[in-house]
mmCIF file of C-alpha atoms and ligand atoms in Angstrom:
data_model
loop_
_atom_site.group_PDB
_atom_site.id
_atom_site.type_symbol
_atom_site.label_atom_id
_atom_site.label_comp_id
_atom_site.label_asym_id
_atom_site.label_seq_id
_atom_site.Cartn_x
_atom_site.Cartn_y
_atom_site.Cartn_z
ATOM 1 C CA MET A 172 0.050 0.253 0.210
ATOM 2 C CA ASN A 173 1.057 3.273 -1.014
ATOM 3 C CA ARG A 174 1.552 6.902 2.005
ATOM 4 C CA PHE A 175 -0.885 8.860 1.552
ATOM 5 C CA ALA A 176 -2.138 11.906 3.239
ATOM 6 C CA TRP A 177 -5.297 12.045 4.548
ATOM 7 C CA VAL A 178 -8.361 14.567 4.612
ATOM 8 C CA ASN A 179 -11.154 15.378 6.389
ATOM 9 C CA ALA A 180 -14.191 16.679 4.692
ATOM 10 C CA ARG A 181 -16.377 18.703 6.952
ATOM 11 C CA THR A 182 -19.137 19.919 3.898
ATOM 12 C CA ILE A 183 -19.703 18.401 0.515
ATOM 13 C CA GLU A 184 -18.155 20.972 -1.005
ATOM 14 C CA GLU A 185 -14.674 20.869 1.134
ATOM 15 C CA ALA A 186 -14.646 17.084 -0.197
ATOM 16 C CA SER A 187 -15.684 18.312 -3.735
ATOM 17 C CA ALA A 188 -12.716 20.711 -3.920
ATOM 18 C CA ALA A 189 -10.355 18.237 -2.626
ATOM 19 C CA VAL A 190 -11.337 15.197 -5.378
ATOM 20 C CA SER A 191 -9.170 15.202 -7.902
ATOM 21 C CA ALA A 192 -10.919 12.365 -9.424
ATOM 22 C CA THR A 193 -12.917 8.995 -9.442
ATOM 23 C CA VAL A 194 -11.758 5.334 -8.240
ATOM 24 C CA ALA A 195 -12.141 4.423 -12.015
ATOM 25 C CA ASP A 196 -10.126 7.303 -13.504
ATOM 26 C CA ALA A 197 -6.945 7.383 -10.366
ATOM 27 C CA MET A 198 -6.621 3.062 -11.140
ATOM 28 C CA THR A 199 -7.024 3.806 -14.858
ATOM 29 C CA GLU A 200 -4.021 6.174 -14.115
ATOM 30 C CA LEU A 201 -2.610 4.197 -12.361
ATOM 31 C CA ALA A 202 -2.503 1.333 -14.516
ATOM 32 C CA GLY A 203 -1.030 3.197 -17.812
ATOM 33 C CA ASN A 204 1.973 4.848 -15.560
ATOM 34 C CA ALA A 205 2.583 2.539 -12.760
ATOM 35 C CA ALA A 206 3.089 5.118 -10.440
ATOM 36 C CA ALA A 207 0.576 7.248 -8.519
ATOM 37 C CA GLY A 208 -0.174 10.279 -9.484
ATOM 38 C CA ASP A 209 -0.819 13.501 -7.389
ATOM 39 C CA THR A 210 -5.143 12.128 -7.099
ATOM 40 C CA ALA A 211 -7.804 12.176 -4.335
ATOM 41 C CA VAL A 212 -10.331 10.096 -4.093
ATOM 42 C CA LEU A 213 -12.949 9.938 -2.226
ATOM 43 C CA LYS A 214 -13.709 7.786 0.802
ATOM 44 C CA ALA A 215 -17.370 6.360 2.378
ATOM 45 C CA GLY A 216 -16.731 3.312 4.831
ATOM 46 C CA GLY A 217 -13.259 2.427 2.728
ATOM 47 C CA VAL A 218 -13.997 -1.295 3.405
ATOM 48 C CA ASP A 219 -13.596 -1.449 -1.296
ATOM 49 C CA VAL A 220 -11.306 1.774 -1.508
ATOM 50 C CA LEU A 221 -9.184 -0.461 0.915
ATOM 51 C CA ASP A 222 -9.576 -3.431 -0.772
ATOM 52 C CA LEU A 223 -8.029 -1.823 -3.532
ATOM 53 C CA LEU A 224 -4.981 -0.555 -1.773
ATOM 54 C CA LYS A 225 -3.958 -3.445 -0.624
ATOM 55 C CA GLU A 226 -3.922 -4.678 -4.053
ATOM 56 C CA GLY A 227 -1.706 -2.007 -4.885
ATOM 57 C CA LEU A 228 -4.601 -0.960 -7.962
ATOM 58 C CA LEU A 229 -4.572 2.443 -6.458
ATOM 59 C CA ALA A 230 -2.363 4.785 -4.732
ATOM 60 C CA PRO A 231 -3.173 7.725 -4.311
ATOM 61 C CA ALA A 232 -1.575 10.916 -2.987
ATOM 62 C CA ARG A 233 -5.232 11.790 -1.098
ATOM 63 C CA ILE A 234 -7.261 10.054 0.354
ATOM 64 C CA VAL A 235 -11.188 13.005 1.542
ATOM 65 C CA SER A 236 -13.186 11.123 4.033
ATOM 66 C CA LEU A 237 -16.566 11.259 3.987
ATOM 67 C CA ARG A 238 -17.437 10.914 7.433
ATOM 68 C CA GLY A 239 -17.245 14.027 9.224
ATOM 69 C CA ILE A 240 -19.901 15.337 6.993
ATOM 70 C CA PRO A 241 -23.023 16.317 9.296
ATOM 71 C CA GLY A 242 -26.390 15.367 7.900
ATOM 72 C CA LEU A 243 -25.046 13.265 5.069
ATOM 73 C CA ASP A 244 -26.481 10.009 6.638
ATOM 74 C CA ALA A 245 -29.422 11.541 7.516
ATOM 75 C CA VAL A 246 -33.120 9.645 5.724
ATOM 76 C CA VAL A 247 -36.139 11.427 5.445
ATOM 77 C CA GLU A 248 -39.356 10.764 4.581
ATOM 78 C CA GLU A 249 -40.454 13.939 1.594
ATOM 79 C CA ALA A 250 -43.370 15.467 1.770
ATOM 80 C CA GLY A 251 -44.556 13.947 -2.023
ATOM 81 C CA GLY A 252 -43.902 10.557 -0.017
ATOM 82 C CA GLY A 253 -41.032 9.574 -1.133
ATOM 83 C CA LEU A 254 -37.233 8.880 0.436
ATOM 84 C CA ARG A 255 -34.063 10.372 0.761
ATOM 85 C CA ILE A 256 -31.485 8.340 2.113
ATOM 86 C CA GLY A 257 -28.455 10.105 2.428
ATOM 87 C CA SER A 258 -25.315 8.601 1.265
ATOM 88 C CA MET A 259 -23.769 8.250 3.724
ATOM 89 C CA ALA A 260 -26.261 5.484 5.312
ATOM 90 C CA THR A 261 -25.110 1.965 6.204
ATOM 91 C CA LEU A 262 -26.158 -0.559 5.153
ATOM 92 C CA SER A 263 -26.470 -2.680 8.718
ATOM 93 C CA ARG A 264 -28.969 0.901 9.185
ATOM 94 C CA LEU A 265 -31.037 0.740 6.036
ATOM 95 C CA ALA A 266 -31.798 -3.474 7.000
ATOM 96 C CA ASP A 267 -33.006 -1.981 9.804
ATOM 97 C CA HIS A 268 -34.939 0.856 9.593
ATOM 98 C CA PRO A 269 -38.753 0.656 10.393
ATOM 99 C CA VAL A 270 -39.618 2.821 7.174
ATOM 100 C CA VAL A 271 -37.759 1.141 4.333
ATOM 101 C CA ARG A 272 -39.357 -2.201 5.632
ATOM 102 C CA ARG A 273 -42.746 -0.615 6.149
ATOM 103 C CA ARG A 274 -42.425 1.064 2.620
ATOM 104 C CA TYR A 275 -39.474 -0.948 0.919
ATOM 105 C CA PRO A 276 -39.263 -4.177 1.464
ATOM 106 C CA ALA A 277 -37.562 -5.923 -1.697
ATOM 107 C CA LEU A 278 -34.426 -2.770 -0.185
ATOM 108 C CA SER A 279 -34.055 -3.906 3.703
ATOM 109 C CA GLU A 280 -34.326 -7.859 2.125
ATOM 110 C CA ALA A 281 -31.056 -6.928 -0.480
ATOM 111 C CA VAL A 282 -28.855 -4.812 1.611
ATOM 112 C CA ARG A 283 -28.925 -7.455 4.272
ATOM 113 C CA ALA A 284 -28.986 -10.242 1.989
ATOM 114 C CA SER A 285 -24.833 -7.526 1.370
ATOM 115 C CA ALA A 286 -21.958 -9.110 2.622
ATOM 116 C CA SER A 287 -21.578 -9.551 6.623
ATOM 117 C CA PRO A 288 -23.358 -8.456 10.223
ATOM 118 C CA GLN A 289 -19.777 -6.637 10.394
ATOM 119 C CA ILE A 290 -19.094 -4.975 6.982
ATOM 120 C CA ARG A 291 -22.757 -3.714 6.779
ATOM 121 C CA ASN A 292 -21.943 -1.681 9.529
ATOM 122 C CA VAL A 293 -19.234 0.010 8.118
ATOM 123 C CA ALA A 294 -19.932 -0.287 4.605
ATOM 124 C CA THR A 295 -22.432 3.144 3.011
ATOM 125 C CA LEU A 296 -25.433 3.123 0.174
ATOM 126 C CA GLY A 297 -23.139 5.500 -1.763
ATOM 127 C CA GLY A 298 -20.449 3.411 -1.773
ATOM 128 C CA ASN A 299 -21.367 0.509 -2.409
ATOM 129 C CA LEU A 300 -23.464 1.723 -5.616
ATOM 130 C CA LEU A 301 -20.109 2.814 -6.600
ATOM 131 C CA GLN A 302 -17.810 0.398 -5.139
ATOM 132 C CA ARG A 303 -15.658 -1.035 -8.837
ATOM 133 C CA PRO A 304 -16.244 -4.646 -10.041
ATOM 134 C CA ARG A 305 -15.561 -8.415 -8.351
ATOM 135 C CA CYS A 306 -13.863 -9.649 -11.503
ATOM 136 C CA TRP A 307 -10.668 -11.769 -10.198
ATOM 137 C CA TYR A 308 -8.711 -10.808 -13.587
ATOM 138 C CA PHE A 309 -9.561 -7.258 -12.531
ATOM 139 C CA ARG A 310 -8.501 -7.335 -9.242
ATOM 140 C CA ALA A 311 -5.967 -8.710 -9.121
ATOM 141 C CA HIS A 312 -2.239 -7.028 -9.889
ATOM 142 C CA GLU A 313 -1.662 -9.026 -12.813
ATOM 143 C CA TYR A 314 -3.564 -9.228 -15.052
ATOM 144 C CA HIS A 315 -4.153 -5.745 -17.269
ATOM 145 C CA CYS A 316 -7.354 -6.117 -19.208
ATOM 146 C CA LEU A 317 -9.823 -4.554 -21.005
ATOM 147 C CA ARG A 318 -11.441 -2.537 -18.156
ATOM 148 C CA LYS A 319 -7.499 -1.458 -16.861
ATOM 149 C CA GLY A 320 -7.076 -0.186 -20.076
ATOM 150 C CA GLY A 321 -5.121 -3.251 -21.260
ATOM 151 C CA GLY A 322 -6.537 -5.457 -24.938
ATOM 152 C CA HIS A 323 -7.523 -8.352 -23.442
ATOM 153 C CA CYS A 324 -10.889 -9.739 -21.290
ATOM 154 C CA PHE A 325 -9.452 -12.917 -20.085
ATOM 155 C CA ALA A 326 -13.027 -13.533 -17.869
ATOM 156 C CA ILE A 327 -14.660 -14.179 -21.995
ATOM 157 C CA ALA A 328 -11.934 -17.469 -22.791
ATOM 158 C CA GLY A 329 -10.796 -18.002 -19.061
ATOM 159 C CA GLU A 330 -12.266 -18.251 -14.944
ATOM 160 C CA ASN A 331 -16.049 -17.445 -15.875
ATOM 161 C CA GLN A 332 -18.266 -18.832 -13.582
ATOM 162 C CA TYR A 333 -19.280 -15.682 -12.057
ATOM 163 C CA HIS A 334 -19.628 -13.560 -14.261
ATOM 164 C CA ALA A 335 -22.168 -11.935 -17.449
ATOM 165 C CA ILE A 336 -24.682 -14.263 -18.923
ATOM 166 C CA PHE A 337 -26.264 -11.057 -20.735
ATOM 167 C CA ASP A 338 -24.364 -7.994 -22.518
ATOM 168 C CA ASN A 339 -20.965 -9.947 -22.306
ATOM 169 C CA ARG A 340 -19.199 -8.788 -24.456
ATOM 170 C CA PRO A 341 -16.161 -6.818 -24.562
ATOM 171 C CA CYS A 342 -16.116 -6.967 -20.937
ATOM 172 C CA ALA A 343 -18.635 -9.860 -18.657
ATOM 173 C CA ILE A 344 -18.222 -8.427 -14.923
ATOM 174 C CA VAL A 345 -21.892 -8.270 -13.093
ATOM 175 C CA HIS A 346 -22.575 -5.307 -11.043
ATOM 176 C CA PRO A 347 -21.119 -6.073 -7.821
ATOM 177 C CA SER A 348 -23.707 -3.886 -6.297
ATOM 178 C CA THR A 349 -26.756 -6.359 -4.208
ATOM 179 C CA ALA A 350 -28.968 -2.939 -3.317
ATOM 180 C CA ALA A 351 -29.105 -1.674 -7.055
ATOM 181 C CA THR A 352 -31.297 -4.281 -7.604
ATOM 182 C CA ALA A 353 -32.861 -3.360 -5.639
ATOM 183 C CA LEU A 354 -32.531 0.135 -6.887
ATOM 184 C CA VAL A 355 -33.406 -0.041 -9.805
ATOM 185 C CA ALA A 356 -36.823 -2.084 -9.427
ATOM 186 C CA LEU A 357 -37.852 1.024 -7.558
ATOM 187 C CA GLY A 358 -37.187 3.299 -9.784
ATOM 188 C CA ALA A 359 -34.286 5.855 -7.055
ATOM 189 C CA THR A 360 -32.218 8.572 -8.649
ATOM 190 C CA VAL A 361 -29.244 9.346 -7.497
ATOM 191 C CA GLU A 362 -28.242 12.921 -6.334
ATOM 192 C CA LEU A 363 -24.698 14.204 -7.491
ATOM 193 C CA ALA A 364 -23.358 17.825 -6.296
ATOM 194 C CA ASP A 365 -20.161 19.638 -7.381
ATOM 195 C CA ALA A 366 -18.282 22.175 -5.211
ATOM 196 C CA GLN A 367 -20.029 24.942 -6.617
ATOM 197 C CA GLY A 368 -23.524 23.883 -5.680
ATOM 198 C CA ALA A 369 -25.116 22.450 -8.380
ATOM 199 C CA VAL A 370 -27.337 19.755 -7.712
ATOM 200 C CA ARG A 371 -28.121 17.045 -10.384
ATOM 201 C CA GLN A 372 -30.752 13.894 -10.603
ATOM 202 C CA VAL A 373 -30.331 11.032 -12.339
ATOM 203 C CA LEU A 374 -32.161 8.432 -12.475
ATOM 204 C CA LEU A 375 -29.832 5.775 -11.033
ATOM 205 C CA GLU A 376 -30.619 2.747 -14.815
ATOM 206 C CA ASP A 377 -30.295 5.211 -16.768
ATOM 207 C CA PHE A 378 -26.252 6.467 -14.034
ATOM 208 C CA PHE A 379 -25.415 3.272 -15.011
ATOM 209 C CA GLY A 380 -23.336 2.442 -17.970
ATOM 210 C CA PRO A 381 -21.968 -0.518 -19.975
ATOM 211 C CA PRO A 382 -18.713 -1.549 -21.530
ATOM 212 C CA ASP A 383 -20.228 0.206 -24.187
ATOM 213 C CA ARG A 384 -20.834 3.391 -22.822
ATOM 214 C CA ASP A 385 -17.515 2.971 -21.627
ATOM 215 C CA LEU A 386 -15.088 0.220 -20.781
ATOM 216 C CA GLN A 387 -13.185 1.566 -18.021
ATOM 217 C CA ARG A 388 -16.338 3.540 -15.667
ATOM 218 C CA GLU A 389 -19.487 1.463 -14.139
ATOM 219 C CA ASN A 390 -21.809 4.200 -13.565
ATOM 220 C CA ASP A 391 -21.116 8.433 -15.008
ATOM 221 C CA LEU A 392 -20.053 9.881 -11.831
ATOM 222 C CA LYS A 393 -17.739 13.165 -12.678
ATOM 223 C CA PRO A 394 -14.672 13.367 -11.562
ATOM 224 C CA ARG A 395 -15.671 16.223 -8.385
ATOM 225 C CA GLU A 396 -18.542 14.708 -7.610
ATOM 226 C CA VAL A 397 -20.350 13.568 -4.684
ATOM 227 C CA LEU A 398 -23.043 11.132 -3.804
ATOM 228 C CA THR A 399 -25.153 13.568 -1.993
ATOM 229 C CA ALA A 400 -28.706 11.028 -1.728
ATOM 230 C CA ILE A 401 -30.299 8.341 -2.796
ATOM 231 C CA ARG A 402 -34.043 9.178 -3.724
ATOM 232 C CA LEU A 403 -37.135 6.463 -3.455
ATOM 233 C CA PRO A 404 -39.989 7.926 -5.597
ATOM 234 C CA ALA A 405 -43.032 7.367 -3.517
ATOM 235 C CA LEU A 406 -44.891 4.448 -4.213
ATOM 236 C CA PRO A 407 -48.912 4.090 -5.602
ATOM 237 C CA ALA A 408 -51.732 1.995 -2.965
ATOM 238 C CA GLY A 409 -51.644 -2.043 -3.962
ATOM 239 C CA THR A 410 -47.346 -1.639 -4.704
ATOM 240 C CA HIS A 411 -46.427 -5.509 -4.112
ATOM 241 C CA MET A 412 -41.577 -5.880 -4.243
ATOM 242 C CA ALA A 413 -39.464 -8.653 -2.652
ATOM 243 C CA HIS A 414 -36.210 -9.094 -2.869
ATOM 244 C CA LEU A 415 -34.411 -12.664 -3.080
ATOM 245 C CA LYS A 416 -30.550 -14.490 -3.317
ATOM 246 C CA GLN A 417 -29.110 -17.338 -4.797
ATOM 247 C CA GLY A 418 -25.436 -17.617 -2.993
ATOM 248 C CA GLU A 419 -23.420 -20.730 -2.438
ATOM 249 C CA LYS A 420 -23.357 -20.884 1.334
ATOM 250 C CA ASP A 421 -26.201 -19.054 3.658
ATOM 251 C CA SER A 422 -24.137 -17.243 4.936
ATOM 252 C CA PHE A 423 -21.750 -13.982 4.277
ATOM 253 C CA ASP A 424 -21.553 -14.295 0.468
ATOM 254 C CA TRP A 425 -21.571 -12.369 -2.601
ATOM 255 C CA PRO A 426 -25.533 -13.258 -5.282
ATOM 256 C CA LEU A 427 -24.545 -16.224 -7.647
ATOM 257 C CA ALA A 428 -27.642 -14.591 -8.804
ATOM 258 C CA ASP A 429 -30.460 -11.988 -7.356
ATOM 259 C CA VAL A 430 -33.955 -10.314 -8.126
ATOM 260 C CA ALA A 431 -35.621 -7.634 -7.592
ATOM 261 C CA VAL A 432 -39.538 -7.534 -8.673
ATOM 262 C CA VAL A 433 -42.097 -4.411 -7.875
ATOM 263 C CA LEU A 434 -45.060 -4.938 -8.741
ATOM 264 C CA GLU A 435 -48.228 -2.312 -8.779
ATOM 265 C CA LEU A 436 -51.443 -4.371 -8.602
ATOM 266 C CA SER A 437 -55.337 -3.383 -9.589
ATOM 267 C CA PRO A 438 -57.909 -3.599 -6.838
ATOM 268 C CA ASP A 439 -59.409 -6.423 -8.849
ATOM 269 C CA GLY A 440 -55.794 -8.076 -8.676
ATOM 270 C CA SER A 441 -54.112 -8.032 -11.700
ATOM 271 C CA CYS A 442 -51.096 -6.219 -12.196
ATOM 272 C CA ARG A 443 -50.881 -3.090 -13.448
ATOM 273 C CA LYS A 444 -47.262 -2.322 -14.088
ATOM 274 C CA ALA A 445 -44.001 -4.709 -12.843
ATOM 275 C CA ALA A 446 -40.692 -4.373 -12.638
ATOM 276 C CA LEU A 447 -38.235 -7.517 -12.788
ATOM 277 C CA VAL A 448 -34.569 -6.329 -12.729
ATOM 278 C CA LEU A 449 -31.984 -9.321 -12.070
ATOM 279 C CA GLY A 450 -28.606 -8.803 -10.161
ATOM 280 C CA THR A 451 -25.477 -10.239 -10.694
ATOM 281 C CA ALA A 452 -26.685 -10.622 -14.453
ATOM 282 C CA ALA A 453 -25.395 -8.390 -16.826
ATOM 283 C CA PRO A 454 -22.364 -4.852 -16.691
ATOM 284 C CA VAL A 455 -25.186 -2.984 -14.920
ATOM 285 C CA PRO A 456 -28.920 -4.366 -13.195
ATOM 286 C CA HIS A 457 -30.502 -6.128 -15.553
ATOM 287 C CA ARG A 458 -34.400 -4.833 -16.858
ATOM 288 C CA ALA A 459 -35.599 -8.049 -17.768
ATOM 289 C CA LYS A 460 -38.555 -6.533 -20.804
ATOM 290 C CA GLN A 461 -40.376 -9.050 -21.905
ATOM 291 C CA ALA A 462 -41.754 -10.713 -18.401
ATOM 292 C CA GLU A 463 -42.582 -7.558 -17.302
ATOM 293 C CA GLY A 464 -44.776 -6.887 -20.267
ATOM 294 C CA LEU A 465 -46.266 -9.818 -19.852
ATOM 295 C CA LEU A 466 -46.855 -9.871 -16.436
ATOM 296 C CA ALA A 467 -48.658 -6.532 -16.821
ATOM 297 C CA GLY A 468 -52.663 -6.239 -17.400
ATOM 298 C CA LYS A 469 -52.903 -10.845 -16.475
ATOM 299 C CA HIS A 470 -53.631 -11.803 -13.077
ATOM 300 C CA ILE A 471 -50.336 -13.567 -11.063
ATOM 301 C CA GLY A 472 -50.544 -16.987 -10.405
ATOM 302 C CA GLU A 473 -48.221 -20.054 -10.665
ATOM 303 C CA ASP A 474 -48.233 -21.056 -14.799
ATOM 304 C CA LEU A 475 -47.682 -17.248 -15.292
ATOM 305 C CA ALA A 476 -44.637 -16.846 -12.684
ATOM 306 C CA ARG A 477 -43.084 -19.904 -14.973
ATOM 307 C CA GLU A 478 -43.789 -18.061 -18.337
ATOM 308 C CA ALA A 479 -41.830 -15.195 -17.199
ATOM 309 C CA GLY A 480 -39.124 -16.419 -15.466
ATOM 310 C CA ARG A 481 -38.911 -18.162 -18.991
ATOM 311 C CA ALA A 482 -38.833 -15.314 -20.475
ATOM 312 C CA ALA A 483 -36.325 -12.986 -18.583
ATOM 313 C CA LEU A 484 -34.150 -15.340 -20.054
ATOM 314 C CA GLU A 485 -34.684 -14.586 -23.585
ATOM 315 C CA GLY A 486 -32.159 -12.835 -25.043
ATOM 316 C CA ALA A 487 -29.185 -15.159 -22.515
ATOM 317 C CA THR A 488 -25.501 -15.599 -24.042
ATOM 318 C CA PRO A 489 -23.797 -17.518 -20.978
ATOM 319 C CA LEU A 490 -19.712 -18.260 -21.307
ATOM 320 C CA ALA A 491 -18.523 -21.731 -21.191
ATOM 321 C CA LYS A 492 -18.689 -22.126 -17.036
ATOM 322 C CA ASN A 493 -22.136 -20.256 -16.349
ATOM 323 C CA ALA A 494 -24.793 -21.174 -18.100
ATOM 324 C CA TYR A 495 -25.884 -22.690 -14.864
ATOM 325 C CA LYS A 496 -27.392 -19.432 -14.077
ATOM 326 C CA LEU A 497 -29.773 -19.661 -16.518
ATOM 327 C CA PRO A 498 -32.249 -22.081 -14.531
ATOM 328 C CA LEU A 499 -31.151 -20.274 -11.071
ATOM 329 C CA PHE A 500 -32.705 -17.071 -12.710
ATOM 330 C CA GLU A 501 -35.486 -18.695 -13.828
ATOM 331 C CA THR A 502 -36.709 -20.322 -10.931
ATOM 332 C CA LEU A 503 -35.514 -16.507 -8.391
ATOM 333 C CA VAL A 504 -37.479 -15.717 -10.441
ATOM 334 C CA ARG A 505 -40.762 -17.338 -10.366
ATOM 335 C CA ARG A 506 -40.594 -17.409 -6.450
ATOM 336 C CA ALA A 507 -39.767 -12.967 -6.261
ATOM 337 C CA ILE A 508 -43.159 -12.973 -8.296
ATOM 338 C CA LEU A 509 -45.100 -14.894 -6.125
ATOM 339 C CA LYS A 510 -43.580 -14.085 -3.150
ATOM 340 C CA ALA A 511 -44.181 -10.212 -4.280
ATOM 341 C CA ALA A 512 -47.912 -10.493 -5.303
ATOM 342 C CA LEU A 513 -49.788 -13.271 -3.291
ATOM 343 C CA GLY A 514 -46.751 -13.087 0.107
HETATM 344 C C1 LIG B 54 -16.913 -9.946 2.498
HETATM 345 C C2 LIG B 54 -17.481 -9.558 1.669
HETATM 346 C C3 LIG B 54 -18.515 -9.896 1.288
HETATM 347 C C4 LIG B 54 -19.316 -8.051 0.170
HETATM 348 N N1 LIG B 54 -20.750 -8.966 -0.260
HETATM 349 C C5 LIG B 54 -21.451 -7.929 -1.289
HETATM 350 C C6 LIG B 54 -22.799 -8.599 -0.934
HETATM 351 O O1 LIG B 54 -23.016 -9.201 -0.871
HETATM 352 N N2 LIG B 54 -23.602 -7.220 -2.253
HETATM 353 C C7 LIG B 54 -23.278 -6.157 -2.072
HETATM 354 O O2 LIG B 54 -23.770 -5.101 -2.713
HETATM 355 N N3 LIG B 54 -21.597 -6.060 -1.832
HETATM 356 C C8 LIG B 54 -20.735 -6.762 -1.149
HETATM 357 N N4 LIG B 54 -20.050 -6.313 -1.034
HETATM 358 C C9 LIG B 54 -18.942 -4.348 -0.732
HETATM 359 C C10 LIG B 54 -19.254 -4.377 0.162
HETATM 360 O O3 LIG B 54 -20.079 -4.348 0.426
HETATM 361 C C11 LIG B 54 -19.124 -2.509 -0.760
HETATM 362 O O4 LIG B 54 -17.415 -2.985 -0.748
HETATM 363 C C12 LIG B 54 -19.453 -1.840 -0.064
HETATM 364 O O5 LIG B 54 -21.342 -1.965 0.636
HETATM 365 C C13 LIG B 54 -18.289 -0.653 -0.124
HETATM 366 O O6 LIG B 54 -18.889 0.502 0.752
HETATM 367 P P1 LIG B 54 -18.405 1.399 1.594
HETATM 368 O O7 LIG B 54 -18.922 2.976 1.965
HETATM 369 O O8 LIG B 54 -17.392 0.914 2.568
HETATM 370 O O9 LIG B 54 -17.718 3.056 -0.023
HETATM 371 P P2 LIG B 54 -16.312 2.702 -0.181
HETATM 372 O O10 LIG B 54 -14.971 1.754 -0.091
HETATM 373 O O11 LIG B 54 -15.415 4.085 0.512
HETATM 374 O O12 LIG B 54 -16.684 4.069 -1.159
HETATM 375 C C14 LIG B 54 -16.424 2.735 -2.379
HETATM 376 C C15 LIG B 54 -16.354 3.690 -3.367
HETATM 377 O O13 LIG B 54 -17.099 4.912 -3.652
HETATM 378 C C16 LIG B 54 -16.657 5.884 -3.835
HETATM 379 N N5 LIG B 54 -17.256 6.757 -2.864
HETATM 380 C C17 LIG B 54 -18.757 6.454 -1.468
HETATM 381 N N6 LIG B 54 -18.846 7.714 -1.170
HETATM 382 C C18 LIG B 54 -19.376 7.685 -2.039
HETATM 383 C C19 LIG B 54 -19.855 9.270 -2.578
HETATM 384 N N7 LIG B 54 -20.707 9.563 -1.312
HETATM 385 N N8 LIG B 54 -20.046 10.295 -3.689
HETATM 386 C C20 LIG B 54 -18.979 9.613 -4.363
HETATM 387 N N9 LIG B 54 -17.922 8.592 -4.689
HETATM 388 C C21 LIG B 54 -18.981 7.949 -3.266
HETATM 389 C C22 LIG B 54 -15.258 5.716 -4.029
HETATM 390 O O14 LIG B 54 -14.305 6.590 -4.080
HETATM 391 C C23 LIG B 54 -15.675 4.277 -3.716
HETATM 392 O O15 LIG B 54 -14.543 4.572 -5.262
HETATM 393 C C24 LIG B 54 -18.588 -7.398 -0.105
HETATM 394 C C25 LIG B 54 -17.092 -7.086 0.369
HETATM 395 C C26 LIG B 54 -16.687 -7.813 0.575
HETATM 396 C C27 LIG B 54 -15.498 -7.490 1.058
HETATM 397 S S1 LIG B 55 -14.482 -9.322 -16.989
HETATM 398 FE FE1 LIG B 55 -14.215 -6.937 -17.849
HETATM 399 S S2 LIG B 55 -13.203 -6.913 -15.700
HETATM 400 FE FE2 LIG B 55 -13.398 -9.453 -16.134
HETATM 401 S S3 LIG B 55 -10.819 -9.338 -16.956
HETATM 402 FE FE3 LIG B 55 -13.315 -8.851 -18.350
HETATM 403 S S4 LIG B 55 -12.336 -7.485 -18.957
HETATM 404 FE FE4 LIG B 55 -11.579 -7.408 -17.038
#
């Protein structure tokens, strides 16, 4: 790990003025030059930043901590019925937050299914959404792959059992955030601020970007921006939801597959609108639009849920070692739809 200076930001403007690069840009620069530049990056809980420092994949001159900024972890119900979650709210707090549990159970289920209790006590929602991919070639110093500015993807013909089954060319990462699966299904937006006080709101689904938009960045965070909040919309009456995860083991583990379903049911029980998102399936949380279309206007039961499970996998292009994910997702989609619709 390199030596770095520590900066305790006291305001969002101070943090934004002190930071010079996103972690993605700092890593690409380091991989290209093999020397620590004069970069300053942001740190929230520090779980991912520390991992990258220890691997020598990140070597900033300064680390700017967001922990000392008052109110950045506030969770507030908004006048219009939505919920504003400060980016520094920890995963453990959200897992147990009474409003999140009551109104957005898919989110509390997703964060409770993430990592271990110790990690959830430290990791923040903002950091979770912005963590870098877990591809083991990407995380190993020895492999200068496409995402680090190199010329080759080692996963496509290599050990790809944990990689994407959709949109997996030229880079086959899966999006690492479990919370993002639920947040995209819920129609969340992110709020981003810069040193001049300008604030922009972006639909989370659009904030994340596939490799063909940008091969070295997973999202549209600008170099001096601070993610200040994640906003959840008010939900119409009759909204039901679920998040399900399947890992290799029940204790803390990354998902092999996870699914979030948000259904808007009419008083007669038919489905007015559906959002169905597959996590750990593609470089971004993957909207299963064909399955969503299939559910709309119909009464949900076992047969329809099974059909939607099959439709959700249309267009999948599994790699040599990850076709096992297809039946896994099919089952999870069916179960998540039934859990959301019938409880
Ligand atoms: C053993 C293990 C198991 C795990 N399992 C899971 C899992 O199942 N599901 C899952 O989703 N995750 C899992 N994780 C990942 C973990 O949840 C993330 O590393 C963590 O959530 C990152 O949050 P953080 O606050 O520590 O972020 P940090 O490490 O502090 O930051 C992460 C990134 O976000 C940037 N950043 C942070 N906050 C802001 C902000 N407000 N504005 C702008 N940029 C910001 C940083 O610059 C950095 O690039 C696991 C990790 C481990 C070690
Ligand atoms: S999947 Fe992406 S991150 Fe992994 S080796 Fe290939 S290019 Fe690199």
